[in-house]
Amino acid sequence: MEAAASPQRNSTMGVDKLSYHLFSLLESRFLGVAAGCLSGPGTPARAFLDGGRVRVLAIDGCGGAGADDALLAAAALARLEAVLRDQTGDPDARVADFFDVAAGAGAGAVLAAMLFLRGDDGRPRYTAQEALAFVAGSVGGDKGGWGGRRGRWAKLFRRGGDRALRRVFGDATLRDTVAPLLVPCYDLATAAPFVFSRADAVESDSFDFRLRNVCAATCAAGGAVASVASVDGLTAIAAASGGVAAMGNPAAAAVTHVLHNKQEFPLAAGVDDLLVLSIGAGASAATVSGTPTPPARSPSPRELARVTAEGVADMIDESVAMAFGHACGTNYVRIQAGKAPAPLRADSAAAVAGEMLAQRCVESVLFRGRRLSERTNAEKVDALAAELVKEQERRRRSPLPNVAIKQVGTPRLSSATTASSSGTATARTASTMPSPVSWDSRR
């Protein structure tokens, strides 16, 4: 046995020795330190270079601009931000500080864009609590419910909603975000999905769009079509809601983007290198326990489209969860709630948000199918916050970054931005951001 094992051990020692020499060369040539002072024989290079997992935020937008869809996501992110501030001791910590890329569809795109929008000081412009306030009661002035087809939230994405989006985003474009942003929609001109991407925007004006137009494109609902053009006018999209395509759940698109974008995420080789938070929409015709609610009438085409979109989003969630395998639950965290109480009203939004966070969602488990989660949405958020803090510390200890965000090469007058060396702050020569006033005064 000893004689048989000897060749294998010698081979292993040879590989270890080769790895040591290669890493010593890396130290001396690229890190500017003496060879061998940072590593020893058999020390894997990846362990030294490992700056942690790439952190991904994905927010569903099934069926367009549902108020209950946005409420759960906004409440979860507000709680996450509060816990992050408590655990880090930083009262100004923002959600965007702890994620490397965000993807949102429909209402989720509005939240993602708000949280990743860069302010005049180079920091994220809005807090998660401000985003929650925007969802909960700032759109419109009627006293009726704000969920459903005629609610105030839905009005944001129909005719006249551009004024509200302009107040939130001003003339900011995809380039004016603190980290990569992905927003899917459906281009009727090409009959194919289209993804707005900051990575493309920094390469060419022809793929840079104003954020207010991006949100209008992915949230176009009720048969509406949003015609949006790039800042240079060379690219035009006849957009329908991202929920029309199989992109109401943008988690798969975000994961694919990270794993194939080696320029910005050079060390991301598989799902073990990712930490994904996916926030889903509420179920249309089922309670949390999974008992179906008999319909009182035949569903309308709008309702059928919504149910179909939610079904596709659930299928994507299950596929992504299976792809993460045994890492699902640690590297992939899914938050989802049942149907929110109706009718939704601004004065009851806080209570409704609390109820949705207290729910347990149905999650996919490898080799076990789908089952009711053992933890509530709120418990998942708290556990994720602890992981994000650990990842932040892990990254600070790494001598080389595992994320290298593309910079804008030449400042453009239309967006008035310049690149910074850090990738998380820019100087603005002409501010187009909205003034920091309360949401209620923006009606």
Short mmCIF file of N, CA and C in Angstrom, two decimals, residues 67-156:
data_model
loop_
_atom_site.label_atom_id
_atom_site.label_comp_id
_atom_site.label_asym_id
_atom_site.label_seq_id
_atom_site.Cartn_x
_atom_site.Cartn_y
_atom_site.Cartn_z
N ALA A 67 -48.25 46.74 -6.10
CA ALA A 67 -47.87 47.40 -4.85
C ALA A 67 -47.39 46.39 -3.83
N ASP A 68 -48.06 45.22 -3.75
CA ASP A 68 -47.63 44.23 -2.77
C ASP A 68 -46.26 43.67 -3.11
N ASP A 69 -45.95 43.55 -4.42
CA ASP A 69 -44.62 43.09 -4.83
C ASP A 69 -43.56 44.03 -4.28
N ALA A 70 -43.77 45.33 -4.48
CA ALA A 70 -42.78 46.31 -4.07
C ALA A 70 -42.71 46.45 -2.56
N LEU A 71 -43.83 46.28 -1.88
CA LEU A 71 -43.86 46.49 -0.44
C LEU A 71 -42.99 45.49 0.30
N LEU A 72 -43.08 44.22 -0.06
CA LEU A 72 -42.26 43.21 0.60
C LEU A 72 -40.78 43.50 0.39
N ALA A 73 -40.39 43.80 -0.86
CA ALA A 73 -38.98 44.07 -1.15
C ALA A 73 -38.49 45.29 -0.39
N ALA A 74 -39.29 46.35 -0.39
CA ALA A 74 -38.87 47.58 0.30
C ALA A 74 -38.76 47.36 1.80
N ALA A 75 -39.72 46.63 2.38
CA ALA A 75 -39.68 46.37 3.82
C ALA A 75 -38.49 45.50 4.19
N ALA A 76 -38.20 44.47 3.37
CA ALA A 76 -37.06 43.60 3.65
C ALA A 76 -35.75 44.36 3.57
N LEU A 77 -35.63 45.23 2.57
CA LEU A 77 -34.39 45.98 2.41
C LEU A 77 -34.23 47.04 3.50
N ALA A 78 -35.34 47.63 3.95
CA ALA A 78 -35.26 48.58 5.05
C ALA A 78 -34.80 47.88 6.33
N ARG A 79 -35.31 46.69 6.56
CA ARG A 79 -34.88 45.93 7.74
C ARG A 79 -33.41 45.53 7.61
N LEU A 80 -33.02 45.10 6.41
CA LEU A 80 -31.63 44.71 6.18
C LEU A 80 -30.69 45.88 6.45
N GLU A 81 -31.04 47.05 5.96
CA GLU A 81 -30.19 48.21 6.16
C GLU A 81 -30.08 48.58 7.64
N ALA A 82 -31.20 48.49 8.35
CA ALA A 82 -31.18 48.80 9.78
C ALA A 82 -30.29 47.83 10.55
N VAL A 83 -30.37 46.55 10.22
CA VAL A 83 -29.53 45.55 10.90
C VAL A 83 -28.06 45.75 10.55
N LEU A 84 -27.76 46.07 9.29
CA LEU A 84 -26.38 46.32 8.88
C LEU A 84 -25.80 47.52 9.64
N ARG A 85 -26.59 48.55 9.82
CA ARG A 85 -26.11 49.71 10.58
C ARG A 85 -25.82 49.34 12.03
N ASP A 86 -26.68 48.51 12.58
CA ASP A 86 -26.50 48.11 13.97
C ASP A 86 -25.27 47.24 14.14
N GLN A 87 -25.06 46.30 13.22
CA GLN A 87 -23.94 45.37 13.35
C GLN A 87 -22.59 46.00 13.02
N THR A 88 -22.58 47.00 12.15
CA THR A 88 -21.32 47.63 11.78
C THR A 88 -21.03 48.87 12.62
N GLY A 89 -22.04 49.37 13.31
CA GLY A 89 -21.87 50.59 14.07
C GLY A 89 -21.78 51.83 13.22
N ASP A 90 -22.16 51.72 11.95
CA ASP A 90 -22.11 52.85 11.02
C ASP A 90 -23.53 53.34 10.78
N PRO A 91 -23.90 54.50 11.30
CA PRO A 91 -25.28 54.99 11.13
C PRO A 91 -25.61 55.42 9.71
N ASP A 92 -24.60 55.53 8.84
CA ASP A 92 -24.84 55.95 7.46
C ASP A 92 -24.67 54.79 6.48
N ALA A 93 -24.58 53.56 6.96
CA ALA A 93 -24.43 52.40 6.07
C ALA A 93 -25.65 52.28 5.17
N ARG A 94 -25.43 51.92 3.93
CA ARG A 94 -26.50 51.76 2.95
C ARG A 94 -26.47 50.34 2.39
N VAL A 95 -27.60 49.91 1.88
CA VAL A 95 -27.69 48.58 1.27
C VAL A 95 -26.66 48.43 0.15
N ALA A 96 -26.51 49.46 -0.67
CA ALA A 96 -25.60 49.39 -1.81
C ALA A 96 -24.14 49.21 -1.39
N ASP A 97 -23.80 49.55 -0.15
CA ASP A 97 -22.43 49.36 0.33
C ASP A 97 -22.07 47.88 0.45
N PHE A 98 -23.07 47.02 0.52
CA PHE A 98 -22.83 45.61 0.82
C PHE A 98 -23.19 44.69 -0.36
N PHE A 99 -23.48 45.28 -1.52
CA PHE A 99 -23.76 44.48 -2.71
C PHE A 99 -22.92 45.00 -3.87
N ASP A 100 -22.49 44.07 -4.72
CA ASP A 100 -21.64 44.41 -5.86
C ASP A 100 -22.41 44.60 -7.14
N VAL A 101 -23.61 44.07 -7.21
CA VAL A 101 -24.44 44.20 -8.41
C VAL A 101 -25.89 44.05 -7.99
N ALA A 102 -26.77 44.80 -8.66
CA ALA A 102 -28.20 44.72 -8.38
C ALA A 102 -28.95 44.48 -9.68
N ALA A 103 -29.99 43.68 -9.59
CA ALA A 103 -30.85 43.43 -10.74
C ALA A 103 -32.30 43.55 -10.28
N GLY A 104 -33.11 44.23 -11.06
CA GLY A 104 -34.51 44.40 -10.70
C GLY A 104 -35.38 44.43 -11.92
N ALA A 105 -36.57 43.87 -11.81
CA ALA A 105 -37.55 43.90 -12.89
C ALA A 105 -38.82 44.54 -12.36
N GLY A 106 -39.54 45.26 -13.21
CA GLY A 106 -40.79 45.88 -12.79
C GLY A 106 -40.58 46.80 -11.61
N ALA A 107 -41.44 46.66 -10.61
CA ALA A 107 -41.33 47.48 -9.41
C ALA A 107 -39.99 47.27 -8.72
N GLY A 108 -39.43 46.06 -8.83
CA GLY A 108 -38.13 45.80 -8.24
C GLY A 108 -37.03 46.63 -8.85
N ALA A 109 -37.17 46.99 -10.11
CA ALA A 109 -36.16 47.83 -10.76
C ALA A 109 -36.16 49.23 -10.19
N VAL A 110 -37.34 49.74 -9.85
CA VAL A 110 -37.42 51.07 -9.25
C VAL A 110 -36.68 51.09 -7.92
N LEU A 111 -36.91 50.07 -7.10
CA LEU A 111 -36.23 50.00 -5.81
C LEU A 111 -34.72 49.84 -5.98
N ALA A 112 -34.30 48.95 -6.88
CA ALA A 112 -32.87 48.74 -7.09
C ALA A 112 -32.20 50.02 -7.59
N ALA A 113 -32.85 50.71 -8.52
CA ALA A 113 -32.27 51.95 -9.05
C ALA A 113 -32.20 53.03 -7.98
N MET A 114 -33.22 53.12 -7.13
CA MET A 114 -33.19 54.10 -6.05
C MET A 114 -32.04 53.84 -5.09
N LEU A 115 -31.85 52.59 -4.70
CA LEU A 115 -30.84 52.26 -3.71
C LEU A 115 -29.43 52.36 -4.25
N PHE A 116 -29.26 52.23 -5.59
CA PHE A 116 -27.92 52.27 -6.18
C PHE A 116 -27.64 53.59 -6.90
N LEU A 117 -28.58 54.50 -6.90
CA LEU A 117 -28.36 55.81 -7.51
C LEU A 117 -27.31 56.59 -6.73
N ARG A 118 -26.35 57.14 -7.43
CA ARG A 118 -25.29 57.90 -6.78
C ARG A 118 -25.75 59.33 -6.52
N GLY A 119 -25.51 59.82 -5.31
CA GLY A 119 -25.85 61.18 -4.96
C GLY A 119 -24.72 62.14 -5.27
N ASP A 120 -24.93 63.41 -4.94
CA ASP A 120 -23.92 64.43 -5.23
C ASP A 120 -22.62 64.19 -4.48
N ASP A 121 -22.70 63.53 -3.32
CA ASP A 121 -21.50 63.27 -2.53
C ASP A 121 -20.81 61.96 -2.88
N GLY A 122 -21.31 61.28 -3.90
CA GLY A 122 -20.72 60.01 -4.30
C GLY A 122 -21.26 58.81 -3.56
N ARG A 123 -22.07 59.05 -2.54
CA ARG A 123 -22.68 57.97 -1.77
C ARG A 123 -24.04 57.62 -2.38
N PRO A 124 -24.60 56.45 -2.04
CA PRO A 124 -25.95 56.14 -2.51
C PRO A 124 -26.94 57.24 -2.11
N ARG A 125 -27.74 57.67 -3.06
CA ARG A 125 -28.60 58.84 -2.85
C ARG A 125 -29.70 58.58 -1.82
N TYR A 126 -30.36 57.43 -1.89
CA TYR A 126 -31.51 57.15 -1.03
C TYR A 126 -31.22 56.02 -0.06
N THR A 127 -31.77 56.13 1.12
CA THR A 127 -31.72 55.04 2.08
C THR A 127 -32.84 54.06 1.77
N ALA A 128 -32.75 52.86 2.32
CA ALA A 128 -33.80 51.88 2.13
C ALA A 128 -35.10 52.33 2.79
N GLN A 129 -34.99 53.06 3.89
CA GLN A 129 -36.18 53.57 4.56
C GLN A 129 -36.89 54.61 3.70
N GLU A 130 -36.13 55.42 2.98
CA GLU A 130 -36.74 56.38 2.06
C GLU A 130 -37.41 55.67 0.90
N ALA A 131 -36.81 54.59 0.43
CA ALA A 131 -37.43 53.81 -0.64
C ALA A 131 -38.73 53.18 -0.16
N LEU A 132 -38.74 52.69 1.09
CA LEU A 132 -39.95 52.12 1.65
C LEU A 132 -41.04 53.19 1.78
N ALA A 133 -40.65 54.38 2.20
CA ALA A 133 -41.62 55.47 2.31
C ALA A 133 -42.20 55.84 0.95
N PHE A 134 -41.37 55.76 -0.08
CA PHE A 134 -41.83 56.05 -1.43
C PHE A 134 -42.90 55.05 -1.86
N VAL A 135 -42.65 53.78 -1.57
CA VAL A 135 -43.61 52.74 -1.93
C VAL A 135 -44.87 52.85 -1.09
N ALA A 136 -44.71 53.13 0.19
CA ALA A 136 -45.81 53.02 1.13
C ALA A 136 -46.85 54.11 1.03
N GLY A 137 -46.50 55.30 0.59
CA GLY A 137 -47.55 56.29 0.60
C GLY A 137 -47.28 57.61 -0.05
N SER A 138 -46.31 57.68 -0.94
CA SER A 138 -45.96 58.99 -1.48
C SER A 138 -46.48 59.24 -2.88
N VAL A 139 -46.92 58.22 -3.58
CA VAL A 139 -47.31 58.39 -4.96
C VAL A 139 -48.80 58.70 -5.04
N GLY A 140 -49.13 59.85 -5.59
CA GLY A 140 -50.53 60.24 -5.72
C GLY A 140 -51.05 60.82 -4.43
N GLY A 141 -52.29 61.28 -4.45
CA GLY A 141 -52.84 61.94 -3.28
C GLY A 141 -54.21 61.46 -2.89
N ASP A 142 -54.72 60.41 -3.57
CA ASP A 142 -56.06 59.95 -3.23
C ASP A 142 -56.04 59.20 -1.91
N LYS A 143 -57.18 59.08 -1.29
CA LYS A 143 -57.27 58.43 0.02
C LYS A 143 -57.68 56.96 -0.09
N GLY A 144 -57.84 56.49 -1.30
CA GLY A 144 -58.25 55.11 -1.47
C GLY A 144 -57.08 54.17 -1.40
N GLY A 145 -57.32 52.89 -1.64
CA GLY A 145 -56.25 51.90 -1.62
C GLY A 145 -55.25 52.17 -2.71
N TRP A 146 -54.00 51.74 -2.46
CA TRP A 146 -52.97 51.99 -3.45
C TRP A 146 -52.48 50.72 -4.11
N GLY A 147 -53.11 49.59 -3.81
CA GLY A 147 -52.78 48.38 -4.53
C GLY A 147 -53.73 48.20 -5.69
N GLY A 148 -53.46 47.21 -6.53
CA GLY A 148 -54.39 46.88 -7.59
C GLY A 148 -54.23 47.76 -8.82
N ARG A 149 -55.20 47.63 -9.71
CA ARG A 149 -55.11 48.24 -11.03
C ARG A 149 -55.19 49.76 -11.00
N ARG A 150 -56.00 50.32 -10.06
CA ARG A 150 -56.21 51.76 -10.03
C ARG A 150 -55.52 52.42 -8.84
N GLY A 151 -54.69 51.70 -8.15
CA GLY A 151 -54.04 52.25 -6.98
C GLY A 151 -52.98 53.28 -7.34
N ARG A 152 -52.50 53.98 -6.32
CA ARG A 152 -51.55 55.05 -6.53
C ARG A 152 -50.21 54.55 -7.06
N TRP A 153 -49.77 53.37 -6.56
CA TRP A 153 -48.50 52.81 -7.03
C TRP A 153 -48.58 52.47 -8.51
N ALA A 154 -49.70 51.88 -8.93
CA ALA A 154 -49.85 51.52 -10.34
C ALA A 154 -49.88 52.76 -11.22
N LYS A 155 -50.45 53.87 -10.73
CA LYS A 155 -50.52 55.09 -11.53
C LYS A 155 -49.14 55.62 -11.88
N LEU A 156 -48.16 55.28 -11.06
CA LEU A 156 -46.80 55.75 -11.32
C LEU A 156 -46.30 55.29 -12.68
#
